[in-house]
Amino acid sequence: MPEEKRKPIIHVIPAKRHFKRLRVALYCRVSTHMERQLQSLSAQMDFEKEDILENPAWEYVATYTDIKSGRTISSRPGFQSLLADCEAGKIDMIYTKSISRFGRNCVDFLVTLRRLKELKVDVYFYNEQIHLLSQAGELLLTLHAGIAQAESENKSENIKWGLRRSTMDPDSPAFSRRCYGYDRNDEEGLILNIAEARIVLKIFDWYEQGWSIVRIKKELESLKVPTPTGKKKWPVKTIENILTNEKYTGTSVYGETESAEFPSTKRKARDPFEVHRSLNHHLPIIHERRFKRIQKLKAKRSNIEVDEHGNKVRKSTHYSSKKAVKKANKTPEPQI
């Protein structure tokens, strides 16, 4: 009998399954240093971290936090660090409470999401229950981001309107914002801080004697005078602000600048007719006549001037404090 043809037997070797947990990073943000907000940040972190740790498919990597406005991404170091670790391939998914915590600028938000999508990094938004890498993820997130930005713009306008209305009253708390040289008392408003007021007087004295702002800065640092924020190094801008602050004359001003259109965080000068003043609001440190004299000196010494087209240009000559001091020594100091 002819030998029957053997049928080949196929053995299927099952593939080994390697279970890999998702590396999950937590991102939390609040907008201010207020105690209530900081408590909110702590609560966010505790709840969301616990949620990550309880999921067997997830591996907790780290928590990234910011105490900053959500208007821009570039100003948030925690968020920048998070994105850098995503670029480095250290994270598979970002867990965050809501779209508004991630950012309120719709354009920045979508650009960031698309970059994360390219990196195959998922983002899970707990409140909205949306994953970036889901089928309809980007479309849903675009809609939610637009709504979040609109809410932020509306809130910003309401706050501005409320402050403008409050400054119709000369005793409004808006006029009692503390500045260097004063303390704030709930009953009396602004009261003199004697130690700081003496430094303010010295700054005005030195400037009127012909000292440059850089020389004043060096003198304050050599005397170990702490800055308004308690630091050792005095920024030039801080001294310039002191020399131009009308509050030292006893007049409190509100509304000289306002924030530009959303989402910009820059400030712009307001129409002078919309600026509100509360005269004789508190005890002055500098006499009004002297303050005006200083402003004229500042304008004269400035290396910047405005041309006929309204553009800022540098002067051809530069102010020298050495020449000014020599001249001041020859003439008697004006009486105040």
CSV table of C-alpha atoms in Angstrom, one decimal:
chain,number,residue,atom,x,y,z
A,1,MET,CA,0.0,0.0,0.0
A,2,PRO,CA,1.3,3.4,-0.8
A,3,GLU,CA,2.4,5.3,2.2
A,4,GLU,CA,0.0,8.0,3.2
A,5,LYS,CA,1.2,11.6,3.0
A,6,ARG,CA,1.9,13.0,6.4
A,7,LYS,CA,0.1,16.2,7.3
A,8,PRO,CA,2.3,18.9,8.9
A,9,ILE,CA,1.5,19.7,12.4
A,10,ILE,CA,1.8,23.4,13.4
A,11,HIS,CA,2.6,24.3,16.9
A,12,VAL,CA,1.6,27.8,17.9
A,13,ILE,CA,4.0,29.3,20.5
A,14,PRO,CA,2.0,32.0,22.4
A,15,ALA,CA,3.7,35.4,22.6
A,16,LYS,CA,4.9,36.4,26.0
A,17,ARG,CA,2.9,39.3,27.4
A,18,HIS,CA,4.9,42.0,29.1
A,19,PHE,CA,2.6,44.2,31.1
A,20,LYS,CA,4.0,47.7,31.2
A,21,ARG,CA,2.4,50.2,33.6
A,22,LEU,CA,1.8,53.8,32.4
A,23,ARG,CA,4.2,56.3,33.9
A,24,VAL,CA,1.9,59.0,35.2
A,25,ALA,CA,2.8,62.5,36.3
A,26,LEU,CA,0.5,64.8,38.3
A,27,TYR,CA,0.1,68.5,37.5
A,28,CYS,CA,-1.6,70.9,39.9
A,29,ARG,CA,-1.9,74.7,39.8
A,30,VAL,CA,-3.4,77.6,41.8
A,31,SER,CA,-3.3,81.2,40.8
A,32,THR,CA,-2.3,83.0,44.1
A,33,HIS,CA,-0.3,82.6,47.4
A,34,MET,CA,-3.5,83.1,49.4
A,35,GLU,CA,-3.8,80.6,52.3
A,36,ARG,CA,-7.1,79.3,51.0
A,37,GLN,CA,-5.6,78.7,47.5
A,38,LEU,CA,-2.5,77.0,49.0
A,39,GLN,CA,-4.8,74.7,51.0
A,40,SER,CA,-6.7,74.0,47.8
A,41,LEU,CA,-3.4,73.1,46.1
A,42,SER,CA,-2.5,70.7,48.9
A,43,ALA,CA,-6.0,69.0,48.7
A,44,GLN,CA,-5.6,68.7,45.0
A,45,MET,CA,-2.3,67.0,45.3
A,46,ASP,CA,-3.4,64.6,48.0
A,47,PHE,CA,-6.6,63.4,46.3
A,48,GLU,CA,-5.1,63.1,42.8
A,49,LYS,CA,-1.9,61.4,43.9
A,50,GLU,CA,-4.0,58.8,45.8
A,51,ASP,CA,-6.1,58.2,42.6
A,52,ILE,CA,-2.9,57.5,40.6
A,53,LEU,CA,-1.4,55.2,43.3
A,54,GLU,CA,-4.7,53.2,43.6
A,55,ASN,CA,-4.7,52.3,39.8
A,56,PRO,CA,-2.7,49.1,39.2
A,57,ALA,CA,-2.1,50.1,35.6
A,58,TRP,CA,-0.4,53.3,36.5
A,59,GLU,CA,3.0,54.1,38.0
A,60,TYR,CA,3.3,57.4,39.8
A,61,VAL,CA,6.3,59.5,38.6
A,62,ALA,CA,6.2,62.9,40.2
A,63,THR,CA,4.0,65.9,41.0
A,64,TYR,CA,4.6,69.3,39.2
A,65,THR,CA,3.1,72.4,40.7
A,66,ASP,CA,2.7,76.1,40.0
A,67,ILE,CA,1.4,79.1,41.9
A,68,LYS,CA,0.8,81.2,38.8
A,69,SER,CA,-1.9,82.6,36.6
A,70,GLY,CA,-3.1,80.2,33.8
A,71,ARG,CA,-2.9,82.9,31.1
A,72,THR,CA,0.5,81.9,29.8
A,73,ILE,CA,2.5,78.7,29.8
A,74,SER,CA,6.0,80.4,29.6
A,75,SER,CA,5.7,81.9,33.1
A,76,ARG,CA,5.0,78.6,34.9
A,77,PRO,CA,8.3,76.8,35.8
A,78,GLY,CA,6.5,73.7,37.1
A,79,PHE,CA,4.7,73.3,33.8
A,80,GLN,CA,7.9,73.9,31.8
A,81,SER,CA,9.7,71.2,33.8
A,82,LEU,CA,6.8,68.8,33.2
A,83,LEU,CA,7.0,69.4,29.4
A,84,ALA,CA,10.8,69.0,29.4
A,85,ASP,CA,10.4,65.5,31.1
A,86,CYS,CA,7.7,64.6,28.5
A,87,GLU,CA,10.2,65.5,25.7
A,88,ALA,CA,12.9,63.4,27.5
A,89,GLY,CA,10.5,60.4,27.4
A,90,LYS,CA,10.1,60.1,31.2
A,91,ILE,CA,6.3,60.4,31.2
A,92,ASP,CA,3.5,58.4,29.4
A,93,MET,CA,0.5,60.3,30.8
A,94,ILE,CA,-0.3,63.6,32.6
A,95,TYR,CA,-3.1,63.6,35.2
A,96,THR,CA,-4.6,67.0,36.0
A,97,LYS,CA,-7.8,68.2,37.7
A,98,SER,CA,-9.3,70.2,34.8
A,99,ILE,CA,-8.7,72.1,31.6
A,100,SER,CA,-8.6,75.4,33.5
A,101,ARG,CA,-5.8,74.1,35.7
A,102,PHE,CA,-3.8,73.2,32.6
A,103,GLY,CA,-4.2,76.7,31.1
A,104,ARG,CA,-6.7,79.4,30.1
A,105,ASN,CA,-5.0,80.5,26.9
A,106,CYS,CA,-6.8,78.6,24.1
A,107,VAL,CA,-3.9,78.9,21.6
A,108,ASP,CA,-1.1,77.9,24.0
A,109,PHE,CA,-3.3,75.1,25.3
A,110,LEU,CA,-3.9,73.5,21.8
A,111,VAL,CA,-0.3,74.0,20.7
A,112,THR,CA,0.9,72.2,23.9
A,113,LEU,CA,-1.7,69.3,23.4
A,114,ARG,CA,-0.6,68.8,19.8
A,115,ARG,CA,3.0,68.5,20.8
A,116,LEU,CA,2.2,66.0,23.6
A,117,LYS,CA,0.1,64.1,21.0
A,118,GLU,CA,3.2,63.9,18.7
A,119,LEU,CA,5.2,62.6,21.7
A,120,LYS,CA,2.4,60.0,22.3
A,121,VAL,CA,1.9,61.4,25.8
A,122,ASP,CA,-1.7,61.2,27.0
A,123,VAL,CA,-3.4,63.8,29.2
A,124,TYR,CA,-6.2,62.9,31.5
A,125,PHE,CA,-8.6,65.7,32.7
A,126,TYR,CA,-10.4,64.4,35.8
A,127,ASN,CA,-13.3,66.8,35.9
A,128,GLU,CA,-14.1,66.5,32.2
A,129,GLN,CA,-13.3,62.7,32.1
A,130,ILE,CA,-11.4,63.2,28.8
A,131,HIS,CA,-8.3,61.6,27.5
A,132,LEU,CA,-6.2,63.5,24.9
A,133,LEU,CA,-5.4,60.3,23.0
A,134,SER,CA,-9.0,59.1,22.8
A,135,GLN,CA,-10.8,59.2,19.4
A,136,ALA,CA,-12.7,62.5,20.0
A,137,GLY,CA,-10.2,63.8,22.6
A,138,GLU,CA,-8.8,66.8,20.8
A,139,LEU,CA,-12.2,68.0,19.5
A,140,LEU,CA,-13.8,67.9,23.0
A,141,LEU,CA,-10.8,69.6,24.6
A,142,THR,CA,-10.8,72.4,22.0
A,143,LEU,CA,-14.5,73.1,22.8
A,144,HIS,CA,-13.9,73.0,26.6
A,145,ALA,CA,-10.7,75.2,26.3
A,146,GLY,CA,-12.7,77.9,24.4
A,147,ILE,CA,-15.3,77.9,27.1
A,148,ALA,CA,-12.7,78.1,29.9
A,149,GLN,CA,-11.0,81.1,28.2
A,150,ALA,CA,-14.3,82.9,27.7
A,151,GLU,CA,-15.1,82.4,31.4
A,152,SER,CA,-11.7,83.8,32.4
A,153,GLU,CA,-12.2,86.9,30.2
A,154,ASN,CA,-15.6,87.5,31.7
A,155,LYS,CA,-14.3,87.1,35.2
A,156,SER,CA,-11.4,89.6,34.5
A,157,GLU,CA,-13.8,92.2,33.2
A,158,ASN,CA,-16.2,91.8,36.2
A,159,ILE,CA,-13.3,92.4,38.6
A,160,LYS,CA,-12.1,95.5,36.7
A,161,TRP,CA,-15.6,96.9,36.7
A,162,GLY,CA,-16.0,96.3,40.4
A,163,LEU,CA,-12.7,98.0,41.2
A,164,ARG,CA,-13.5,101.0,39.0
A,165,ARG,CA,-16.9,101.4,40.8
A,166,SER,CA,-15.3,101.2,44.2
A,167,THR,CA,-12.8,104.0,43.5
A,168,MET,CA,-15.6,106.5,43.1
A,169,ASP,CA,-15.4,106.6,46.9
A,170,PRO,CA,-12.1,108.3,48.2
A,171,ASP,CA,-12.1,106.0,51.2
A,172,SER,CA,-12.1,102.9,49.0
A,173,PRO,CA,-9.7,100.1,50.1
A,174,ALA,CA,-8.3,100.2,46.6
A,175,PHE,CA,-6.5,103.5,47.6
A,176,SER,CA,-4.9,101.9,50.7
A,177,ARG,CA,-2.7,99.4,48.9
A,178,ARG,CA,0.5,99.2,50.9
A,179,CYS,CA,3.8,100.5,49.4
A,180,TYR,CA,7.3,100.8,50.8
A,181,GLY,CA,7.3,103.4,53.5
A,182,TYR,CA,3.8,102.6,54.8
A,183,ASP,CA,2.0,99.9,56.6
A,184,ARG,CA,-1.7,99.2,56.2
A,185,ASN,CA,-4.0,99.4,59.2
A,186,ASP,CA,-7.6,98.2,58.8
A,187,GLU,CA,-9.0,101.2,60.8
A,188,GLU,CA,-6.7,104.0,59.7
A,189,GLY,CA,-5.6,102.9,56.3
A,190,LEU,CA,-2.0,103.7,55.4
A,191,ILE,CA,0.2,104.6,58.3
A,192,LEU,CA,3.9,105.6,58.2
A,193,ASN,CA,6.5,102.9,58.6
A,194,ILE,CA,9.2,105.2,60.2
A,195,ALA,CA,12.2,103.0,59.3
A,196,GLU,CA,11.2,102.6,55.6
A,197,ALA,CA,10.0,106.3,55.4
A,198,ARG,CA,13.6,107.4,56.3
A,199,ILE,CA,15.0,105.3,53.5
A,200,VAL,CA,12.5,106.8,51.0
A,201,LEU,CA,13.7,110.3,52.1
A,202,LYS,CA,17.3,109.3,51.7
A,203,ILE,CA,16.6,108.0,48.1
A,204,PHE,CA,14.9,111.3,47.2
A,205,ASP,CA,17.8,113.3,48.9
A,206,TRP,CA,20.5,111.4,47.1
A,207,TYR,CA,18.8,111.7,43.7
A,208,GLU,CA,18.3,115.4,44.1
A,209,GLN,CA,22.0,115.8,45.0
A,210,GLY,CA,22.8,114.4,41.6
A,211,TRP,CA,23.3,110.7,42.4
A,212,SER,CA,22.4,108.2,39.7
A,213,ILE,CA,20.0,105.4,40.4
A,214,VAL,CA,22.8,102.8,40.1
A,215,ARG,CA,24.9,104.7,42.7
A,216,ILE,CA,21.8,104.8,45.0
A,217,LYS,CA,21.4,101.1,44.5
A,218,LYS,CA,25.0,100.4,45.5
A,219,GLU,CA,24.7,102.7,48.6
A,220,LEU,CA,21.6,100.9,49.8
A,221,GLU,CA,23.3,97.5,49.4
A,222,SER,CA,26.5,98.7,51.1
A,223,LEU,CA,24.3,99.9,54.0
A,224,LYS,CA,22.6,96.5,54.0
A,225,VAL,CA,19.2,98.0,53.7
A,226,PRO,CA,16.7,95.2,52.7
A,227,THR,CA,14.5,95.7,49.6
A,228,PRO,CA,10.7,96.0,49.9
A,229,THR,CA,10.6,92.2,49.5
A,230,GLY,CA,13.3,91.6,52.1
A,231,LYS,CA,16.1,90.8,49.6
A,232,LYS,CA,19.7,92.0,49.7
A,233,LYS,CA,20.0,93.3,46.1
A,234,TRP,CA,18.0,96.4,45.0
A,235,PRO,CA,16.6,96.2,41.5
A,236,VAL,CA,17.1,99.5,39.6
A,237,LYS,CA,13.4,99.4,38.7
A,238,THR,CA,12.4,99.3,42.4
A,239,ILE,CA,14.3,102.6,43.0
A,240,GLU,CA,12.7,104.2,39.9
A,241,ASN,CA,9.3,103.2,41.1
A,242,ILE,CA,9.9,104.8,44.5
A,243,LEU,CA,11.0,108.1,42.8
A,244,THR,CA,7.9,108.2,40.7
A,245,ASN,CA,5.3,107.0,43.3
A,246,GLU,CA,2.8,109.9,43.9
A,247,LYS,CA,1.6,108.1,47.0
A,248,TYR,CA,4.6,109.6,48.9
A,249,THR,CA,3.0,113.0,48.6
A,250,GLY,CA,-0.1,111.9,50.5
A,251,THR,CA,-2.2,111.4,47.4
A,252,SER,CA,-3.3,107.9,46.5
A,253,VAL,CA,-3.8,107.1,42.8
A,254,TYR,CA,-5.6,104.2,41.3
A,255,GLY,CA,-5.9,103.2,37.6
A,256,GLU,CA,-2.8,104.7,36.0
A,257,THR,CA,-2.3,101.4,34.2
A,258,GLU,CA,-4.5,98.5,33.3
A,259,SER,CA,-4.0,95.0,31.9
A,260,ALA,CA,-4.0,94.7,28.1
A,261,GLU,CA,-6.5,92.6,26.2
A,262,PHE,CA,-6.7,89.0,27.3
A,263,PRO,CA,-4.6,86.8,27.3
A,264,SER,CA,-1.7,89.3,27.5
A,265,THR,CA,-0.4,89.9,31.0
A,266,LYS,CA,1.3,93.2,30.1
A,267,ARG,CA,0.0,96.5,31.4
A,268,LYS,CA,-0.7,99.7,29.5
A,269,ALA,CA,-1.3,103.3,30.4
A,270,ARG,CA,-4.9,104.4,30.9
A,271,ASP,CA,-6.6,107.6,29.7
A,272,PRO,CA,-5.6,110.3,32.3
A,273,PHE,CA,-9.2,111.2,32.6
A,274,GLU,CA,-10.0,107.7,33.9
A,275,VAL,CA,-7.4,107.8,36.6
A,276,HIS,CA,-8.9,108.3,40.1
A,277,ARG,CA,-7.1,110.2,42.9
A,278,SER,CA,-7.8,110.4,46.6
A,279,LEU,CA,-6.2,113.7,47.9
A,280,ASN,CA,-4.8,114.1,51.4
A,281,HIS,CA,-5.4,110.4,51.8
A,282,HIS,CA,-2.6,109.7,54.3
A,283,LEU,CA,0.5,111.4,55.8
A,284,PRO,CA,3.0,112.4,53.1
A,285,ILE,CA,6.7,111.6,53.2
A,286,ILE,CA,7.7,114.0,50.4
A,287,HIS,CA,6.3,117.5,49.8
A,288,GLU,CA,4.3,117.8,46.6
A,289,ARG,CA,6.5,120.6,45.2
A,290,ARG,CA,9.6,118.6,45.8
A,291,PHE,CA,8.1,115.5,44.2
A,292,LYS,CA,7.3,117.5,41.0
A,293,ARG,CA,10.9,118.9,41.0
A,294,ILE,CA,12.2,115.3,41.1
A,295,GLN,CA,10.0,114.3,38.2
A,296,LYS,CA,11.5,117.2,36.1
A,297,LEU,CA,15.0,116.1,37.1
A,298,LYS,CA,14.2,112.5,36.0
A,299,ALA,CA,12.9,113.6,32.7
A,300,LYS,CA,16.0,115.8,32.1
A,301,ARG,CA,18.4,113.0,33.1
A,302,SER,CA,16.7,110.2,31.2
A,303,ASN,CA,18.6,108.8,28.3
A,304,ILE,CA,15.3,108.2,26.4
A,305,GLU,CA,13.2,110.9,24.7
A,306,VAL,CA,10.1,110.8,22.5
A,307,ASP,CA,10.5,112.0,18.9
A,308,GLU,CA,7.9,113.9,16.8
A,309,HIS,CA,6.4,110.6,15.7
A,310,GLY,CA,5.9,109.4,19.3
A,311,ASN,CA,8.7,106.9,19.1
A,312,LYS,CA,11.1,106.4,22.0
A,313,VAL,CA,14.7,107.1,21.0
A,314,ARG,CA,18.0,107.4,22.9
A,315,LYS,CA,19.6,110.8,23.4
A,316,SER,CA,23.0,111.5,22.0
A,317,THR,CA,24.3,112.6,25.4
A,318,HIS,CA,24.4,110.5,28.6
A,319,TYR,CA,23.8,111.7,32.1
A,320,SER,CA,26.8,111.7,34.4
A,321,SER,CA,26.3,111.6,38.2
A,322,LYS,CA,29.9,112.7,38.8
A,323,LYS,CA,29.4,115.9,36.9
A,324,ALA,CA,26.1,116.5,38.6
A,325,VAL,CA,27.6,116.0,42.1
A,326,LYS,CA,30.4,118.5,41.3
A,327,LYS,CA,27.9,121.0,40.2
A,328,ALA,CA,25.7,120.3,43.3
A,329,ASN,CA,28.7,120.9,45.6
A,330,LYS,CA,29.2,124.4,44.1
A,331,THR,CA,25.6,125.5,44.6
A,332,PRO,CA,23.7,125.5,47.9
A,333,GLU,CA,21.1,122.6,48.4
A,334,PRO,CA,17.6,123.9,47.8
A,335,GLN,CA,15.4,124.4,50.9
A,336,ILE,CA,12.4,122.1,51.2
